[in-house]
Tab-separated table of C-alpha atoms in Angstrom:
chain	number	residue	atom	x	y	z
P	1	UNK	CA	37.912	17.809	42.663
P	2	UNK	CA	34.849	18.812	40.671
P	3	UNK	CA	36.166	17.227	37.494
P	4	UNK	CA	36.952	14.021	39.398
P	5	UNK	CA	33.427	13.914	40.816
P	6	UNK	CA	31.994	14.560	37.378
P	7	UNK	CA	34.043	11.696	35.918
P	8	UNK	CA	32.974	9.353	38.701
P	9	UNK	CA	29.308	10.285	38.194
P	10	UNK	CA	29.426	9.646	34.435
P	11	UNK	CA	31.224	6.339	34.987
P	12	UNK	CA	28.634	5.290	37.554
P	13	UNK	CA	25.750	6.097	35.203
P	14	UNK	CA	27.419	4.140	32.394
P	15	UNK	CA	27.869	1.150	34.693
P	16	UNK	CA	24.194	1.239	35.688
P	17	UNK	CA	23.078	1.433	32.044
P	18	UNK	CA	25.319	-1.481	31.118
P	19	UNK	CA	23.695	-3.561	33.839
P	20	UNK	CA	20.150	-3.002	32.532
P	21	UNK	CA	18.822	-6.327	31.130
P	22	UNK	CA	18.740	-6.367	27.334
P	23	UNK	CA	20.719	-3.153	26.901
P	24	UNK	CA	23.743	-5.042	25.565
P	25	UNK	CA	21.922	-7.942	23.931
P	26	UNK	CA	23.516	-9.074	20.694
P	27	UNK	CA	21.180	-9.954	17.827
P	28	UNK	CA	21.971	-11.818	14.618
P	29	UNK	CA	19.799	-12.670	11.624
P	30	UNK	CA	17.188	-13.249	10.537
P	31	UNK	CA	18.469	-15.720	7.989
P	32	UNK	CA	15.034	-15.996	6.390
P	33	UNK	CA	12.307	-13.339	6.030
P	34	UNK	CA	8.689	-13.871	5.025
P	35	UNK	CA	6.114	-11.207	4.188
P	36	UNK	CA	2.401	-11.636	3.593
P	37	UNK	CA	0.429	-8.613	2.357
P	38	UNK	CA	-3.333	-8.901	2.849
P	39	UNK	CA	-5.716	-6.507	1.089
P	40	UNK	CA	-9.474	-6.077	0.987
P	41	UNK	CA	-10.650	-4.285	-2.159
P	42	UNK	CA	-14.146	-2.909	-2.716
P	43	UNK	CA	-16.078	-0.933	-5.307
P	44	UNK	CA	-14.163	-0.168	-8.488
P	45	UNK	CA	-10.983	-1.487	-6.872
P	46	UNK	CA	-12.644	-4.897	-6.509
P	47	UNK	CA	-13.741	-4.823	-10.145
P	48	UNK	CA	-10.339	-3.713	-11.422
P	49	UNK	CA	-8.637	-6.473	-9.471
P	50	UNK	CA	-11.592	-8.796	-9.170
P	51	UNK	CA	-13.270	-11.621	-10.976
P	52	UNK	CA	-14.706	-9.802	-13.995
P	53	UNK	CA	-11.714	-7.595	-14.716
P	54	UNK	CA	-11.525	-3.822	-14.919
P	55	UNK	CA	-12.966	-3.201	-18.407
P	56	UNK	CA	-15.577	-5.934	-18.201
P	57	UNK	CA	-16.659	-4.726	-14.798
P	58	UNK	CA	-16.892	-1.150	-16.007
P	59	UNK	CA	-19.038	-2.210	-18.978
P	60	UNK	CA	-21.294	-4.127	-16.614
P	61	UNK	CA	-21.733	-1.002	-14.525
P	62	UNK	CA	-22.647	1.082	-17.560
P	63	UNK	CA	-25.456	-1.347	-18.382
P	64	UNK	CA	-26.992	-1.494	-14.948
P	65	UNK	CA	-24.663	-3.725	-12.960
P	66	UNK	CA	-23.841	-2.853	-9.381
P	67	UNK	CA	-20.283	-3.852	-8.481
P	68	UNK	CA	-20.385	-1.464	-5.530
P	69	UNK	CA	-21.464	-4.383	-3.365
P	70	UNK	CA	-18.463	-6.501	-4.351
P	71	UNK	CA	-15.464	-7.182	-2.153
P	72	UNK	CA	-12.313	-8.900	-3.371
P	73	UNK	CA	-9.431	-10.268	-1.327
P	74	UNK	CA	-5.812	-10.192	-2.387
P	75	UNK	CA	-2.672	-11.889	-1.062
P	76	UNK	CA	0.930	-11.075	-1.966
P	77	UNK	CA	3.579	-13.460	-0.601
P	78	UNK	CA	7.364	-12.923	-0.547
P	79	UNK	CA	10.132	-15.102	0.927
P	80	UNK	CA	13.788	-14.080	1.022
P	81	UNK	CA	16.813	-15.900	2.435
P	82	UNK	CA	20.497	-15.238	3.048
P	83	UNK	CA	21.255	-18.818	1.984
P	84	UNK	CA	21.358	-20.527	-1.391
P	85	UNK	CA	18.759	-23.159	-2.279
P	86	UNK	CA	19.694	-26.665	-1.147
P	87	UNK	CA	18.613	-27.967	-4.564
P	88	UNK	CA	18.243	-25.111	-7.088
P	89	UNK	CA	16.108	-23.482	-8.261
P	90	UNK	CA	14.605	-21.809	-5.161
P	91	UNK	CA	11.048	-22.946	-4.448
P	92	UNK	CA	8.582	-23.307	-1.619
P	93	UNK	CA	4.944	-23.601	-0.567
P	94	UNK	CA	2.607	-21.721	1.747
P	95	UNK	CA	0.243	-24.219	3.398
P	96	UNK	CA	-3.225	-22.986	4.431
P	97	UNK	CA	-6.066	-24.347	6.545
P	98	UNK	CA	-9.234	-25.360	4.619
P	99	UNK	CA	-11.128	-22.175	5.581
P	100	UNK	CA	-8.644	-20.108	3.555
P	101	UNK	CA	-10.114	-21.677	0.386
P	102	UNK	CA	-6.689	-21.577	-1.269
P	103	UNK	CA	-6.291	-25.308	-1.724
P	104	UNK	CA	-3.751	-27.215	0.327
P	105	UNK	CA	-0.973	-24.782	-0.599
P	106	UNK	CA	0.195	-22.202	-3.128
P	107	UNK	CA	3.601	-22.476	-4.858
P	108	UNK	CA	6.345	-19.959	-4.145
P	109	UNK	CA	8.710	-19.639	-7.100
P	110	UNK	CA	11.039	-17.175	-8.743
P	111	UNK	CA	11.010	-16.056	-12.357
P	112	UNK	CA	14.363	-15.435	-13.947
P	113	UNK	CA	14.262	-12.829	-16.653
P	114	UNK	CA	16.154	-9.962	-18.106
P	115	UNK	CA	15.146	-6.433	-18.918
P	116	UNK	CA	15.227	-5.649	-22.599
P	117	UNK	CA	16.840	-2.328	-23.464
P	118	UNK	CA	14.372	0.300	-24.564
P	119	UNK	CA	14.351	1.430	-28.181
P	120	UNK	CA	11.792	4.247	-28.015
P	121	UNK	CA	13.455	7.614	-28.620
P	122	UNK	CA	13.007	10.220	-25.903
P	123	UNK	CA	10.518	12.986	-26.625
P	124	UNK	CA	10.099	15.800	-24.137
P	125	UNK	CA	6.589	15.639	-22.613
P	126	UNK	CA	4.224	18.574	-22.558
P	127	UNK	CA	1.582	19.455	-20.020
P	128	UNK	CA	1.259	20.449	-16.386
P	129	UNK	CA	0.606	18.759	-13.056
P	130	UNK	CA	-1.499	20.776	-10.605
P	131	UNK	CA	-1.111	19.703	-6.969
P	132	UNK	CA	-3.792	20.335	-4.333
P	133	UNK	CA	-4.014	19.011	-0.775
P	134	UNK	CA	-6.181	19.037	2.337
P	135	UNK	CA	-9.839	18.421	3.210
P	136	UNK	CA	-12.138	21.426	2.926
P	137	UNK	CA	-14.593	23.290	0.701
P	138	UNK	CA	-11.853	25.608	-0.587
P	139	UNK	CA	-8.191	24.997	-1.397
P	140	UNK	CA	-5.682	26.357	1.086
P	141	UNK	CA	-3.086	29.070	0.474
P	142	UNK	CA	-0.279	28.369	-1.972
P	143	UNK	CA	-2.387	26.013	-4.068
P	144	UNK	CA	-2.059	24.692	-6.618
P	145	UNK	CA	1.613	23.959	-7.001
P	146	UNK	CA	2.123	23.819	-10.766
P	147	UNK	CA	4.692	21.469	-12.284
P	148	UNK	CA	5.566	21.882	-15.950
P	149	UNK	CA	6.480	18.463	-17.375
P	150	UNK	CA	8.784	19.971	-19.983
P	151	UNK	CA	10.752	21.803	-17.293
P	152	UNK	CA	10.968	18.652	-15.155
P	153	UNK	CA	12.316	16.719	-18.146
P	154	UNK	CA	14.937	19.437	-18.495
P	155	UNK	CA	15.971	18.959	-14.864
P	156	UNK	CA	14.080	21.909	-13.362
P	157	UNK	CA	12.287	20.498	-10.302
P	158	UNK	CA	10.179	22.793	-8.089
P	159	UNK	CA	11.737	23.264	-4.624
P	160	UNK	CA	10.409	21.243	-1.656
P	161	UNK	CA	8.216	19.092	-3.896
P	162	UNK	CA	9.005	15.812	-2.159
P	163	UNK	CA	9.707	15.208	1.515
P	164	UNK	CA	10.898	12.342	3.668
P	165	UNK	CA	8.010	12.608	6.147
P	166	UNK	CA	6.359	9.477	4.735
P	167	UNK	CA	8.750	6.514	4.614
P	168	UNK	CA	8.836	3.842	1.949
P	169	UNK	CA	8.947	0.568	3.871
P	170	UNK	CA	11.737	-1.780	2.817
P	171	UNK	CA	10.256	-5.056	1.597
P	172	UNK	CA	11.696	-8.500	0.958
P	173	UNK	CA	12.877	-8.560	-2.658
P	174	UNK	CA	15.336	-10.143	-5.066
P	175	UNK	CA	17.628	-7.184	-4.545
P	176	UNK	CA	18.081	-7.795	-0.807
P	177	UNK	CA	17.972	-11.615	-0.794
P	178	UNK	CA	20.421	-14.275	-1.914
P	179	UNK	CA	17.454	-16.528	-2.662
P	180	UNK	CA	13.956	-15.220	-3.357
P	181	UNK	CA	10.522	-16.674	-4.187
P	182	UNK	CA	7.044	-15.172	-4.268
P	183	UNK	CA	3.382	-15.635	-5.174
P	184	UNK	CA	1.353	-14.967	-7.368
P	185	UNK	CA	3.556	-16.290	-10.144
P	186	UNK	CA	3.426	-18.219	-13.413
P	187	UNK	CA	2.606	-21.449	-11.534
P	188	UNK	CA	-0.479	-20.093	-9.828
P	189	UNK	CA	-2.222	-16.909	-8.845
P	190	UNK	CA	-5.913	-17.485	-8.175
P	191	UNK	CA	-6.846	-15.223	-5.286
P	192	UNK	CA	-9.075	-16.267	-2.353
P	193	UNK	CA	-12.792	-16.414	-2.998
P	194	UNK	CA	-15.988	-15.709	-1.098
P	195	UNK	CA	-16.077	-16.576	2.581
P	196	UNK	CA	-12.355	-17.260	2.883
P	197	UNK	CA	-10.572	-16.759	6.201
P	198	UNK	CA	-6.912	-16.473	7.190
P	199	UNK	CA	-7.453	-17.232	10.865
P	200	UNK	CA	-5.397	-20.045	12.327
P	201	UNK	CA	-2.158	-21.833	11.515
P	202	UNK	CA	0.092	-21.129	8.529
P	203	UNK	CA	3.213	-22.990	7.408
P	204	UNK	CA	5.815	-21.998	4.840
P	205	UNK	CA	8.214	-24.714	3.636
P	206	UNK	CA	11.015	-24.120	1.138
P	207	UNK	CA	14.471	-25.207	0.030
P	208	UNK	CA	16.026	-21.868	1.017
P	209	UNK	CA	15.571	-22.086	4.782
P	210	UNK	CA	13.811	-23.755	7.717
P	211	UNK	CA	10.031	-24.112	7.933
P	212	UNK	CA	8.159	-21.018	9.102
P	213	UNK	CA	5.120	-21.545	11.330
P	214	UNK	CA	2.786	-18.872	12.692
P	215	UNK	CA	-0.836	-18.487	13.786
P	216	UNK	CA	-2.971	-15.522	12.721
P	217	UNK	CA	-5.578	-14.018	15.023
P	218	UNK	CA	-6.405	-11.215	12.535
P	219	UNK	CA	-8.540	-11.864	9.446
P	220	UNK	CA	-9.205	-9.843	6.299
P	221	UNK	CA	-10.258	-6.285	7.069
P	222	UNK	CA	-13.828	-5.182	6.395
P	223	UNK	CA	-14.493	-3.569	3.019
P	224	UNK	CA	-14.664	0.194	2.606
P	225	UNK	CA	-17.990	1.616	1.443
P	226	UNK	CA	-17.443	5.145	0.109
P	227	UNK	CA	-19.852	7.648	-1.419
P	228	UNK	CA	-19.182	10.952	-3.172
P	229	UNK	CA	-21.587	13.884	-3.521
P	230	UNK	CA	-21.033	17.182	-5.333
P	231	UNK	CA	-22.051	20.058	-3.058
P	232	UNK	CA	-23.713	23.350	-3.980
P	233	UNK	CA	-20.351	25.131	-3.864
P	234	UNK	CA	-18.950	22.477	-6.259
P	235	UNK	CA	-16.779	20.889	-3.610
P	236	UNK	CA	-17.121	17.104	-3.277
P	237	UNK	CA	-18.053	15.414	-0.016
P	238	UNK	CA	-16.544	11.949	0.441
P	239	UNK	CA	-18.027	9.757	3.172
P	240	UNK	CA	-17.148	6.220	4.212
P	241	UNK	CA	-17.909	3.606	6.834
P	242	UNK	CA	-15.727	3.198	9.892
P	243	UNK	CA	-13.618	0.073	9.344
P	244	UNK	CA	-12.817	-1.973	12.487
P	245	UNK	CA	-9.074	-2.235	13.186
P	246	UNK	CA	-8.258	0.594	10.761
P	247	UNK	CA	-5.346	2.665	12.049
P	248	UNK	CA	-5.927	5.637	9.722
P	249	UNK	CA	-7.159	6.750	6.299
P	250	UNK	CA	-5.772	8.617	3.303
P	251	UNK	CA	-7.489	9.613	0.054
P	252	UNK	CA	-6.379	10.965	-3.317
P	253	UNK	CA	-7.898	11.805	-6.692
P	254	UNK	CA	-6.570	12.486	-10.183
P	255	UNK	CA	-8.450	14.300	-12.931
P	256	UNK	CA	-7.923	16.449	-15.990
P	257	UNK	CA	-9.682	18.570	-18.562
P	258	UNK	CA	-8.422	16.491	-21.476
P	259	UNK	CA	-6.995	19.641	-23.016
P	260	UNK	CA	-3.773	18.081	-24.238
P	261	UNK	CA	-2.805	17.994	-27.885
P	262	UNK	CA	-2.263	14.257	-27.951
P	263	UNK	CA	0.906	12.200	-28.209
P	264	UNK	CA	3.239	13.688	-25.573
P	265	UNK	CA	0.969	16.638	-24.751
P	266	UNK	CA	-0.975	15.550	-21.663
P	267	UNK	CA	-2.576	18.912	-20.929
P	268	UNK	CA	-3.371	19.670	-17.289
P	269	UNK	CA	-3.448	16.790	-14.792
P	270	UNK	CA	-4.897	17.563	-11.360
P	271	UNK	CA	-3.727	15.578	-8.329
P	272	UNK	CA	-5.278	16.012	-4.873
P	273	UNK	CA	-4.534	14.302	-1.557
P	274	UNK	CA	-6.342	14.444	1.776
P	275	UNK	CA	-3.097	15.229	3.609
P	276	UNK	CA	-3.157	18.607	5.364
P	277	UNK	CA	0.349	19.225	4.039
P	278	UNK	CA	1.929	18.770	0.621
P	279	UNK	CA	2.568	15.019	0.893
P	280	UNK	CA	2.156	12.902	-2.232
P	281	UNK	CA	4.816	10.212	-1.992
P	282	UNK	CA	6.330	7.543	0.206
P	283	UNK	CA	4.125	4.676	1.304
P	284	UNK	CA	0.818	6.554	1.511
P	285	UNK	CA	-0.753	4.398	-1.205
P	286	UNK	CA	0.532	1.112	0.212
P	287	UNK	CA	0.852	-0.728	3.529
P	288	UNK	CA	2.290	1.179	6.505
P	289	UNK	CA	3.060	-0.057	10.060
P	290	UNK	CA	0.660	1.146	12.791
P	291	UNK	CA	3.462	3.066	14.535
P	292	UNK	CA	4.247	4.991	11.339
P	293	UNK	CA	0.548	5.715	10.732
P	294	UNK	CA	0.129	6.988	14.305
P	295	UNK	CA	3.026	9.390	13.781
P	296	UNK	CA	1.610	10.603	10.454
P	297	UNK	CA	-1.756	11.269	12.118
P	298	UNK	CA	-0.075	13.663	14.573
P	299	UNK	CA	1.353	15.506	11.543
P	300	UNK	CA	-2.097	15.525	9.852
P	301	UNK	CA	-0.700	13.635	6.885
P	302	UNK	CA	-3.032	10.682	7.562
P	303	UNK	CA	-6.630	11.019	8.769
P	304	UNK	CA	-7.380	9.393	12.168
P	305	UNK	CA	-9.431	6.163	12.380
P	306	UNK	CA	-12.339	8.135	13.887
P	307	UNK	CA	-12.726	10.287	10.758
P	308	UNK	CA	-15.298	9.158	8.181
P	309	UNK	CA	-15.559	12.102	5.782
P	310	UNK	CA	-13.401	14.510	3.811
P	311	UNK	CA	-14.309	17.363	1.473
P	312	UNK	CA	-12.473	17.712	-1.845
P	313	UNK	CA	-12.015	21.450	-2.549
P	314	UNK	CA	-14.144	23.055	-5.252
P	315	UNK	CA	-11.010	24.202	-7.092
P	316	UNK	CA	-10.001	20.565	-7.557
P	317	UNK	CA	-13.358	19.632	-9.075
P	318	UNK	CA	-13.349	22.677	-11.365
P	319	UNK	CA	-9.813	22.056	-12.635
P	320	UNK	CA	-10.460	18.324	-13.108
P	321	UNK	CA	-13.354	18.575	-15.531
P	322	UNK	CA	-16.169	16.049	-15.696
P	323	UNK	CA	-14.643	13.134	-13.820
P	324	UNK	CA	-12.229	12.421	-10.964
P	325	UNK	CA	-10.799	8.993	-10.204
P	326	UNK	CA	-9.108	8.216	-6.919
P	327	UNK	CA	-8.568	5.917	-3.986
P	328	UNK	CA	-9.409	5.706	-0.300
P	329	UNK	CA	-6.925	3.643	1.699
P	330	UNK	CA	-7.544	2.277	5.206
P	331	UNK	CA	-4.305	1.255	6.891
P	332	UNK	CA	-4.617	-1.783	9.124
P	333	UNK	CA	-2.848	-3.820	11.796
P	334	UNK	CA	0.373	-5.762	11.420
P	335	UNK	CA	1.314	-9.150	12.900
P	336	UNK	CA	4.979	-10.031	13.483
P	337	UNK	CA	6.508	-13.406	14.335
P	338	UNK	CA	10.051	-14.666	14.860
P	339	UNK	CA	11.914	-17.826	15.850
P	340	UNK	CA	13.448	-18.701	18.191
P	341	UNK	CA	11.803	-16.538	20.872
P	342	UNK	CA	13.833	-13.666	22.251
P	343	UNK	CA	15.886	-14.913	25.231
P	344	UNK	CA	15.697	-13.197	28.587
P	345	UNK	CA	18.439	-10.895	29.799
P	346	UNK	CA	21.259	-10.022	27.442
P	347	UNK	CA	21.893	-13.489	26.015
P	348	UNK	CA	22.550	-13.444	22.271
P	349	UNK	CA	19.437	-13.680	20.116
P	350	UNK	CA	20.224	-15.573	16.910
P	351	UNK	CA	17.089	-15.216	14.790
P	352	UNK	CA	16.407	-18.002	12.284
P	353	UNK	CA	13.358	-16.426	10.634
P	354	UNK	CA	10.826	-13.624	10.839
P	355	UNK	CA	7.326	-13.393	9.379
P	356	UNK	CA	5.317	-10.215	8.884
P	357	UNK	CA	1.637	-9.999	7.902
P	358	UNK	CA	0.316	-6.578	6.839
P	359	UNK	CA	-3.356	-5.648	6.431
P	360	UNK	CA	-5.201	-2.871	4.627
P	361	UNK	CA	-8.546	-2.128	2.957
P	362	UNK	CA	-9.079	0.208	0.013
P	363	UNK	CA	-11.671	1.314	-2.495
P	364	UNK	CA	-11.655	3.441	-5.625
P	365	UNK	CA	-13.426	6.787	-5.786
P	366	UNK	CA	-15.321	7.951	-8.873
P	367	UNK	CA	-16.612	11.528	-8.976
P	368	UNK	CA	-18.795	12.741	-11.835
P	369	UNK	CA	-19.601	9.303	-13.275
P	370	UNK	CA	-22.862	7.427	-12.751
P	371	UNK	CA	-22.178	3.747	-13.398
P	372	UNK	CA	-25.197	1.931	-12.044
P	373	UNK	CA	-25.286	3.804	-8.747
P	374	UNK	CA	-21.576	3.492	-8.146
P	375	UNK	CA	-21.385	6.855	-6.375
P	376	UNK	CA	-22.799	5.161	-3.304
P	377	UNK	CA	-22.094	1.615	-2.209
P	378	UNK	CA	-23.183	-1.102	0.170
P	379	UNK	CA	-20.820	-3.883	1.050
P	380	UNK	CA	-21.981	-7.359	0.251
P	381	UNK	CA	-20.433	-10.633	-0.854
P	382	UNK	CA	-16.882	-11.343	-1.873
P	383	UNK	CA	-15.405	-11.816	-5.338
P	384	UNK	CA	-12.058	-13.527	-5.916
P	385	UNK	CA	-9.396	-11.244	-7.329
P	386	UNK	CA	-7.440	-11.958	-10.489
P	387	UNK	CA	-3.730	-12.768	-10.107
P	388	UNK	CA	-1.964	-9.654	-8.902
P	389	UNK	CA	0.002	-7.772	-11.508
P	390	UNK	CA	3.717	-7.528	-10.865
P	391	UNK	CA	4.050	-4.224	-12.678
P	392	UNK	CA	3.221	-1.270	-10.446
P	393	UNK	CA	0.714	1.316	-11.606
P	394	UNK	CA	2.465	4.565	-12.451
P	395	UNK	CA	1.015	8.046	-12.129
P	396	UNK	CA	2.386	11.502	-12.884
P	397	UNK	CA	6.191	11.701	-12.746
P	398	UNK	CA	6.315	7.898	-12.531
P	399	UNK	CA	4.973	7.834	-8.954
P	400	UNK	CA	3.459	4.407	-8.049
P	401	UNK	CA	-0.318	4.343	-7.715
P	402	UNK	CA	-2.482	1.790	-5.851
P	403	UNK	CA	-3.527	-1.515	-7.414
P	404	UNK	CA	-6.548	-1.114	-9.643
P	405	UNK	CA	-5.876	2.555	-10.428
P	406	UNK	CA	-4.535	1.912	-13.935
């Protein structure tokens, strides 16, 4: 009798769950996916990606310029479809309102190319990577973790070096799309200038899918203004302004004594991150959804939006020599759109297209260099960014670094 009652109870619960609206809703698509990455860059990041260019901007700083007040905006647009172009090659346009100051539209295209095989012979690298993490005057226990490049090249990786705590968000790309177009490209790449705004209606038209229409209520994020100050104990205090709509912050620096022998001998490279745990990978240097950031804050991998300072341990400064270069990243909101709207109940939802707009703000950190007062900054006007580079910046072990860090 008991087993019969148990069976009846389980069956009854299953029936109730099946009757819950939406629990059995079937979803198909989307056939077309659009992504719009929106960045605000300030300080050295604005100069590296901004109007005067990295080297020219740096030279200007050395001779009394003050790029710390500059803010640059950057857009990265990607459109992928499950369908072939109606009239090849794939192409499209993103139409803006006048306040965007992007002209009537920007062209979405694809560049067909092939990778040339490398001809450079492999030579085993020499040098070490020293990993530090966490905010505080002194480095925590177990630091630094030392990675010998020669041993890594030989296949000897330190245990528990990388974790899956920080996800890498899957983006629209050629690899996951039958048809793909993006911007900037060889047909255009001038980034938005001073006083531009993304608020209002946007339309994307292409020959690889239906028109995409959405309205943005979120504009570019405010610029980050960061300052660094070496303390009496040789730790480095980093302070920044609270950015409205920021969901969290993360910082990192890289330095070195320059004690390598040249060629493949890199000497000691010092890498520090503000994470309270040994987290150096994933999407920490990129865009992350608010839900992911909130989860990482609970794990103390990302600093909360209420935090506006972090101390770089003295051991990091000592091991890094005269200068540290780094980045402070403010994660921002995300806007998502889809068509047609999700039907009520458990009726099938056949999605034609989705659009995602991701926001962030970031600035570069310079410790130990005095380029025209760059150690402290005040946000001012806006400078248009140069066309975004397709090639990702690479750091130690080939790990991608933020735009403007190379």
